[in-house]
PDB file of C-alpha atoms and ligand atoms in Angstrom:
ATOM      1  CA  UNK A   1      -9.534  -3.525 -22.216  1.00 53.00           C
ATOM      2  CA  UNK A   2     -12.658  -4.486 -20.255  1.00 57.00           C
ATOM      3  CA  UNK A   3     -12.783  -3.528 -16.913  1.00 57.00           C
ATOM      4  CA  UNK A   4     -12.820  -7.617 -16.082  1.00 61.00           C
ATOM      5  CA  UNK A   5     -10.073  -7.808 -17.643  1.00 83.00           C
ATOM      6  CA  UNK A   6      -7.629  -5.731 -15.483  1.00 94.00           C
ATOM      7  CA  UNK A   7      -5.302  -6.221 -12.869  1.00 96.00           C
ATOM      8  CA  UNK A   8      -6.278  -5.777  -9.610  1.00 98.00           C
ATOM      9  CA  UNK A   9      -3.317  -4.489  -7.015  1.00 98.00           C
ATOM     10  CA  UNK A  10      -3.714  -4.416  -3.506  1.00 98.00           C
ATOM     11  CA  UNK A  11      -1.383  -1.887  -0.637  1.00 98.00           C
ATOM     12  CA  UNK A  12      -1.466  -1.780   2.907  1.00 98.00           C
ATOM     13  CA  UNK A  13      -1.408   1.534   5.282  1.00 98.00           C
ATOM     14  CA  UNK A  14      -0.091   0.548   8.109  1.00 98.00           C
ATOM     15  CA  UNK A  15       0.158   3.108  11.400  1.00 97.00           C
ATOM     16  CA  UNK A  16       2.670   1.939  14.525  1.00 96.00           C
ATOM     17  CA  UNK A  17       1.738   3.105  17.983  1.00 95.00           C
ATOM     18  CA  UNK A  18       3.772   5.990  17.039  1.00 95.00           C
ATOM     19  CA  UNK A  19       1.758   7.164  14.452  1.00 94.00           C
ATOM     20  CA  UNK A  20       4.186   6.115  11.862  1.00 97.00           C
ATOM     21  CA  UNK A  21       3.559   5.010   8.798  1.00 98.00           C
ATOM     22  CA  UNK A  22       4.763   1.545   6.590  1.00 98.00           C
ATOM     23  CA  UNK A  23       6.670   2.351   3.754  1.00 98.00           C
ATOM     24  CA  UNK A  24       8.981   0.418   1.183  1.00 98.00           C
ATOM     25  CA  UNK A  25      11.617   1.314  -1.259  1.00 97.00           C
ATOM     26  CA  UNK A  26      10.742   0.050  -4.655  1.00 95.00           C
ATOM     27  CA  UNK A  27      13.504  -2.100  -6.466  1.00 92.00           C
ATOM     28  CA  UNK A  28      16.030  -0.852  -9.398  1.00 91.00           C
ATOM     29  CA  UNK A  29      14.794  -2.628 -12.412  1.00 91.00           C
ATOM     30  CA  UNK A  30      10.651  -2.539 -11.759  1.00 92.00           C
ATOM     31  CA  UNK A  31       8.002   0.380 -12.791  1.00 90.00           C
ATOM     32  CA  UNK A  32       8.231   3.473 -10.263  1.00 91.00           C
ATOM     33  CA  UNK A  33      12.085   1.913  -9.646  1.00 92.00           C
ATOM     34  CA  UNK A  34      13.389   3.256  -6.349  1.00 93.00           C
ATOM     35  CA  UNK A  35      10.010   5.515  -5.276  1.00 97.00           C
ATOM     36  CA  UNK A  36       8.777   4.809  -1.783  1.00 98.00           C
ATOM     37  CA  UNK A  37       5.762   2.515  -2.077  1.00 98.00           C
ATOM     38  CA  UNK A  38       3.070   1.264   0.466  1.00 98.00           C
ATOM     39  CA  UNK A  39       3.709  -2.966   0.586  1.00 98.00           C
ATOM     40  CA  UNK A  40       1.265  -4.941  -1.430  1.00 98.00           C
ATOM     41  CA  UNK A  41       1.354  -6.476  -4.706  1.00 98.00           C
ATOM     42  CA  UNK A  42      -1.286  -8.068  -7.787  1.00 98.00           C
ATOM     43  CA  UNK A  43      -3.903 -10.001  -6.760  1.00 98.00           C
ATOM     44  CA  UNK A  44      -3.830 -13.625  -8.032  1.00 98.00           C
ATOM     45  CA  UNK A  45      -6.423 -15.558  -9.675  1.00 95.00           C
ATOM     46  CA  UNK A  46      -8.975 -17.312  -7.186  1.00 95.00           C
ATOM     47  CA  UNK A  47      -7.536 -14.578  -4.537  1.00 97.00           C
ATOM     48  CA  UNK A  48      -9.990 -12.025  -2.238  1.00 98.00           C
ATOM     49  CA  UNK A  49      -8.016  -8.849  -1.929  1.00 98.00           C
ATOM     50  CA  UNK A  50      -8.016 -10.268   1.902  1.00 98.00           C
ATOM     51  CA  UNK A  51      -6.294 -12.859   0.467  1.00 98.00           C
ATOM     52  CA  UNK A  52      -3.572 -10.770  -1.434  1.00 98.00           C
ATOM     53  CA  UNK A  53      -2.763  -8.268   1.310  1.00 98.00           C
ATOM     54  CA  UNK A  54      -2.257 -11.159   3.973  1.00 98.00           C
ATOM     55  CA  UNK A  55      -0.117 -13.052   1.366  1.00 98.00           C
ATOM     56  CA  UNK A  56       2.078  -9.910  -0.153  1.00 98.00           C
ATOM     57  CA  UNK A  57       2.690  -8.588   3.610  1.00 98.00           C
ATOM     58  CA  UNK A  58       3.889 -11.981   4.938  1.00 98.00           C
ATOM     59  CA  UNK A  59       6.171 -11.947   1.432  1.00 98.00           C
ATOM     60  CA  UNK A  60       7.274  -8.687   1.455  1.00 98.00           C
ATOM     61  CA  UNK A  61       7.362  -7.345   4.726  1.00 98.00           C
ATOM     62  CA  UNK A  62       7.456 -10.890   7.167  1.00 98.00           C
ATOM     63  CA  UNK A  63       4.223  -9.679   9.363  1.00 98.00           C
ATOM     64  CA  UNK A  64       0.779 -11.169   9.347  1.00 98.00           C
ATOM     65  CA  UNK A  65      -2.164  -8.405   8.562  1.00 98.00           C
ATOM     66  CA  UNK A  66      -5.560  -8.502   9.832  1.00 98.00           C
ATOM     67  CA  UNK A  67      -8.663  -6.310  10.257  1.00 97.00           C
ATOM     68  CA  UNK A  68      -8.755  -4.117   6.985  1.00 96.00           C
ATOM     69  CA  UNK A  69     -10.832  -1.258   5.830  1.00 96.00           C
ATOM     70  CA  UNK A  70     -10.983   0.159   1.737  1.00 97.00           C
ATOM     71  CA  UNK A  71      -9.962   4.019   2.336  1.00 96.00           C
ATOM     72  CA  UNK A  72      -9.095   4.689  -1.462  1.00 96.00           C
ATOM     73  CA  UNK A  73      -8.875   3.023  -5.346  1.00 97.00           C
ATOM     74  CA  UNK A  74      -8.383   4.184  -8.665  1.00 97.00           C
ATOM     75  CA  UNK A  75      -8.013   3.067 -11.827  1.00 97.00           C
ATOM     76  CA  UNK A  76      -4.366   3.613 -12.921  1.00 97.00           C
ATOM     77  CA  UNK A  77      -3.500   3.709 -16.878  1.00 94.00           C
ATOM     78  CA  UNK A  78       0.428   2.534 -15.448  1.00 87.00           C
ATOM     79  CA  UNK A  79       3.735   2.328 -17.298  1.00 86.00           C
ATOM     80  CA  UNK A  80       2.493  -0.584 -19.674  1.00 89.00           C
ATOM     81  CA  UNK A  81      -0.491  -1.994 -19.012  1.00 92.00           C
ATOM     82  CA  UNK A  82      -3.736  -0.304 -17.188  1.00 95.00           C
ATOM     83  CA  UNK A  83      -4.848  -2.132 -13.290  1.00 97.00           C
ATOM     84  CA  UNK A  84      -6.882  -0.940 -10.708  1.00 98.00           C
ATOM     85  CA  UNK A  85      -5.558  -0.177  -7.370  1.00 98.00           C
ATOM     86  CA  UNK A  86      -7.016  -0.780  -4.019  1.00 98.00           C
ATOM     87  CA  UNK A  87      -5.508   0.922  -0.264  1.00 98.00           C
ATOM     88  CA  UNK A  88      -6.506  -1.096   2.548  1.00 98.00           C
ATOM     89  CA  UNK A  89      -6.236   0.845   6.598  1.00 97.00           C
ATOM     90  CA  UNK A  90      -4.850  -2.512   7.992  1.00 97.00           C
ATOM     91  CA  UNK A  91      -5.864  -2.097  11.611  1.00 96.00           C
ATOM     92  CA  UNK A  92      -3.502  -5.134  13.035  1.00 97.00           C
ATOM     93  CA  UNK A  93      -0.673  -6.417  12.885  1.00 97.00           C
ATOM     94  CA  UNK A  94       1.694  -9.258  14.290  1.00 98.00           C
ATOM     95  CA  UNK A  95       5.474  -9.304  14.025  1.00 98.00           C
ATOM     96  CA  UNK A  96       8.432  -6.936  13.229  1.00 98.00           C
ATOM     97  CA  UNK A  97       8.442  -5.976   8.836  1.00 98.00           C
ATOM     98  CA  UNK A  98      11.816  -5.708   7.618  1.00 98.00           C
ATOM     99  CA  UNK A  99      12.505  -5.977   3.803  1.00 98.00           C
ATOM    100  CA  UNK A 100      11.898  -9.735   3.068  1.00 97.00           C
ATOM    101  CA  UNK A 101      12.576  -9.185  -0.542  1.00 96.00           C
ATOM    102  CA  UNK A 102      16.131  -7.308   0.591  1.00 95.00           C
ATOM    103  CA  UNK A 103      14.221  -4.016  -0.097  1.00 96.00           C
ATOM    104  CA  UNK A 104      14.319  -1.155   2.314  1.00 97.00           C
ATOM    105  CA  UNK A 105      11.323  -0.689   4.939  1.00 98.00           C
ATOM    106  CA  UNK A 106      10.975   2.147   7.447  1.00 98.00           C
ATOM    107  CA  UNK A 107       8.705   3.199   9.441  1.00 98.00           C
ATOM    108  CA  UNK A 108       7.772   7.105   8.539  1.00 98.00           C
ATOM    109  CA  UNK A 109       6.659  10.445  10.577  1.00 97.00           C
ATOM    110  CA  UNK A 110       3.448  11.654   8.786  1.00 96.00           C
ATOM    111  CA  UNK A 111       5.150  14.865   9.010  1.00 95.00           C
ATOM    112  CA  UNK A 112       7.786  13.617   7.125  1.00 96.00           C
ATOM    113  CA  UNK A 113       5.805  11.980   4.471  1.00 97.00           C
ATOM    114  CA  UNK A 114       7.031  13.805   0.943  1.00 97.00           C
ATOM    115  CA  UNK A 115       4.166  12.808  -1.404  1.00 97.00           C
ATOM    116  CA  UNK A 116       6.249  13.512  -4.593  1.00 97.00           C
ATOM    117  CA  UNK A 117       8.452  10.500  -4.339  1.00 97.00           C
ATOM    118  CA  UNK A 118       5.328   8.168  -4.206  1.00 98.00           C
ATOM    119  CA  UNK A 119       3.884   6.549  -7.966  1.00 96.00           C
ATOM    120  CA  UNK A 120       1.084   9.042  -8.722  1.00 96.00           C
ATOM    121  CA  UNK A 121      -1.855   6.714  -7.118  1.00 97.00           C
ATOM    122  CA  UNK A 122      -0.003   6.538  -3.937  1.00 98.00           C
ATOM    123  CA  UNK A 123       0.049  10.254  -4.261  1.00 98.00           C
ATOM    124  CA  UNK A 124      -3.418  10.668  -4.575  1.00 97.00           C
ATOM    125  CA  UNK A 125      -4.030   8.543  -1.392  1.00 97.00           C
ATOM    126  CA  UNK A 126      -1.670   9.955   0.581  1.00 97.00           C
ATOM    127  CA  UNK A 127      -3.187  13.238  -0.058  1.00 96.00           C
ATOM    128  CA  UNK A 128      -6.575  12.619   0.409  1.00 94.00           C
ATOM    129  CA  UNK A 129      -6.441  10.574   3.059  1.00 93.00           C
ATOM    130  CA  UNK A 130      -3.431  11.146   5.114  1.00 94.00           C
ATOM    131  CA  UNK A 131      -2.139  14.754   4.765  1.00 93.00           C
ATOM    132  CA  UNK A 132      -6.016  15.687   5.290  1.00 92.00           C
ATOM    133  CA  UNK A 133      -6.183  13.583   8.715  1.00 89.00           C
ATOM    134  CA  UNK A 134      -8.783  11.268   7.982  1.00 89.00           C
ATOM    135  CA  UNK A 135      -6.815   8.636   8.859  1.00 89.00           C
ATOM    136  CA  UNK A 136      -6.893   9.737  12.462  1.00 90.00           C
ATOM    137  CA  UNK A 137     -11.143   9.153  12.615  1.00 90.00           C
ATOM    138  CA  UNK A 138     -10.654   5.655  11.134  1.00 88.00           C
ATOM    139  CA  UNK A 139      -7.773   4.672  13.547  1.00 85.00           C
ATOM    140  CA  UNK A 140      -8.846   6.245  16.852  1.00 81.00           C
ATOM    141  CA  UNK A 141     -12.100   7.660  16.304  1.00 77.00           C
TER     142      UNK A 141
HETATM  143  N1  8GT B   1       3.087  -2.052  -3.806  1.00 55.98           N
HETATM  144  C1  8GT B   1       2.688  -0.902  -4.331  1.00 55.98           C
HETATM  145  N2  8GT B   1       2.453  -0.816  -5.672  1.00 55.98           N
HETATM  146  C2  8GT B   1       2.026   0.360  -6.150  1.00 55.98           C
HETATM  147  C3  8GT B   1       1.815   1.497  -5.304  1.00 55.98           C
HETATM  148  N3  8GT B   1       1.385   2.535  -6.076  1.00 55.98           N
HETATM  149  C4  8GT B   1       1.320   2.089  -7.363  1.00 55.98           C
HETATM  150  O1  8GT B   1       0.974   2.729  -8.343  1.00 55.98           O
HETATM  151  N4  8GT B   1       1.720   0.761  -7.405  1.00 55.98           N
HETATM  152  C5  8GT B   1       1.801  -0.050  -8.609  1.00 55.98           C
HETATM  153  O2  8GT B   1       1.062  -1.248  -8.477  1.00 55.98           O
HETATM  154  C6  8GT B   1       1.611  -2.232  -9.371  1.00 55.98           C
HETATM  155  C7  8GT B   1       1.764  -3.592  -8.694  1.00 55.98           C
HETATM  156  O3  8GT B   1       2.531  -3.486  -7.534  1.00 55.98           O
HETATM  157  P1  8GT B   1       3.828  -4.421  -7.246  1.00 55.98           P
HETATM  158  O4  8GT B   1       4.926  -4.081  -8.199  1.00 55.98           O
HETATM  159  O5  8GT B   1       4.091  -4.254  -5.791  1.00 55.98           O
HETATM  160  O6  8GT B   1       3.320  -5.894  -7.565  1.00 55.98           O
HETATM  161  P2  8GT B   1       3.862  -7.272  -6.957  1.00 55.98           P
HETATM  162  O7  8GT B   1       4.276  -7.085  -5.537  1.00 55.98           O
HETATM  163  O8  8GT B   1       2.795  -8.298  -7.243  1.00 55.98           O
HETATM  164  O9  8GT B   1       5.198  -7.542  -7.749  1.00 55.98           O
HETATM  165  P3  8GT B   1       5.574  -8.499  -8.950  1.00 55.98           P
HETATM  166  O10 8GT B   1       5.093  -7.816 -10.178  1.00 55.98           O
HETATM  167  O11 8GT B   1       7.085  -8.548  -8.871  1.00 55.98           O
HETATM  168  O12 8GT B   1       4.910  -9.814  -8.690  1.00 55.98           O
HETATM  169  C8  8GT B   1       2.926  -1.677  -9.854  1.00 55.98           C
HETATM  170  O13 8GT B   1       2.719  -1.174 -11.167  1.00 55.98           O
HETATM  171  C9  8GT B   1       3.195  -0.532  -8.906  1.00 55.98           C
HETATM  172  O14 8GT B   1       3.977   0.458  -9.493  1.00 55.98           O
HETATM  173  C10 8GT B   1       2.067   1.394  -3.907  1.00 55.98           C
HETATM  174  O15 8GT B   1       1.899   2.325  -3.101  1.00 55.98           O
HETATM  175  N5  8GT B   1       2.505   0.173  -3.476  1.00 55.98           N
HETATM  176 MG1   MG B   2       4.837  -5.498  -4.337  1.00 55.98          MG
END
């Protein structure tokens, strides 16, 4: 499939003042059913990936996003069809997320982060960018 061609997913990192981190349950029924997720969701047609994230958090989560920064992407062959997947730092945020979509949300101790029960490009992210700290520079540094 040309690279034009694909599907284009966008998922926000979000830190509280805690230093906790944004995470979903996935549905029964959808790829990666029931694996913790970051929110975010395709990118539409005509939509920036500014666009997207504002759009899936406000539908998923019931906050407004602003102020984001690219820390990771991959290209991810997925359970049926290939897509490429993009992790925004979102550096604001205004409201209280609960699961909009009657999913589960939590905030999450990095400490308590267990990689294994992400889908594998979560995995990869969380590894290389969270476990290893960088996330500290980009938030307080
Ligand atoms: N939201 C989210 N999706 C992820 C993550 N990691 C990952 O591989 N994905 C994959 O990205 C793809 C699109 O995400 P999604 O299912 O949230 O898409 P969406 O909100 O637009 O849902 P929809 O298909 O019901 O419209 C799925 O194949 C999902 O498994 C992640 O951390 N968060
Ligand atoms: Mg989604």
């Amino acid at each position: 499939m040309p690279d034009e061609q694909i599907k284009h997913v966008v998922c926000g990192v979000i830190f509280n003042e805690y230093g906790q981190v944004l995470v979903g349950r996935r549905r029964a029924g959808v790829d990666y059913a029931n694996s913790l997720e970051f929110p975010g969701g395709k990118v539409e047609h005509h939509e920036t990936h500014e666009q997207a994230l504002i759009r899936e958090f406000e539908e998923e989560v019931g906050i407004t996003v602003a102020n984001f920064k690219l820390i990771y992407e991959q290209r991810v062959n997925g359970t049926s069809e290939p897509f490429h997947i993009y992790f925004y730092l979102i550096k604001d945020f205004f409201g209280q997320p609960y699961g909009a979509e009657g999913q589960e949300v939590f905030w999450l101790n990095v400490d308590e982060i267990d990689y294994n029960r992400f889908p594998p490009a979560t995995q990869l992210l969380i590894q290389n960018f969270i476990l290893t700290n960088n996330y500290l520079n980009e938030i307080y540094g």
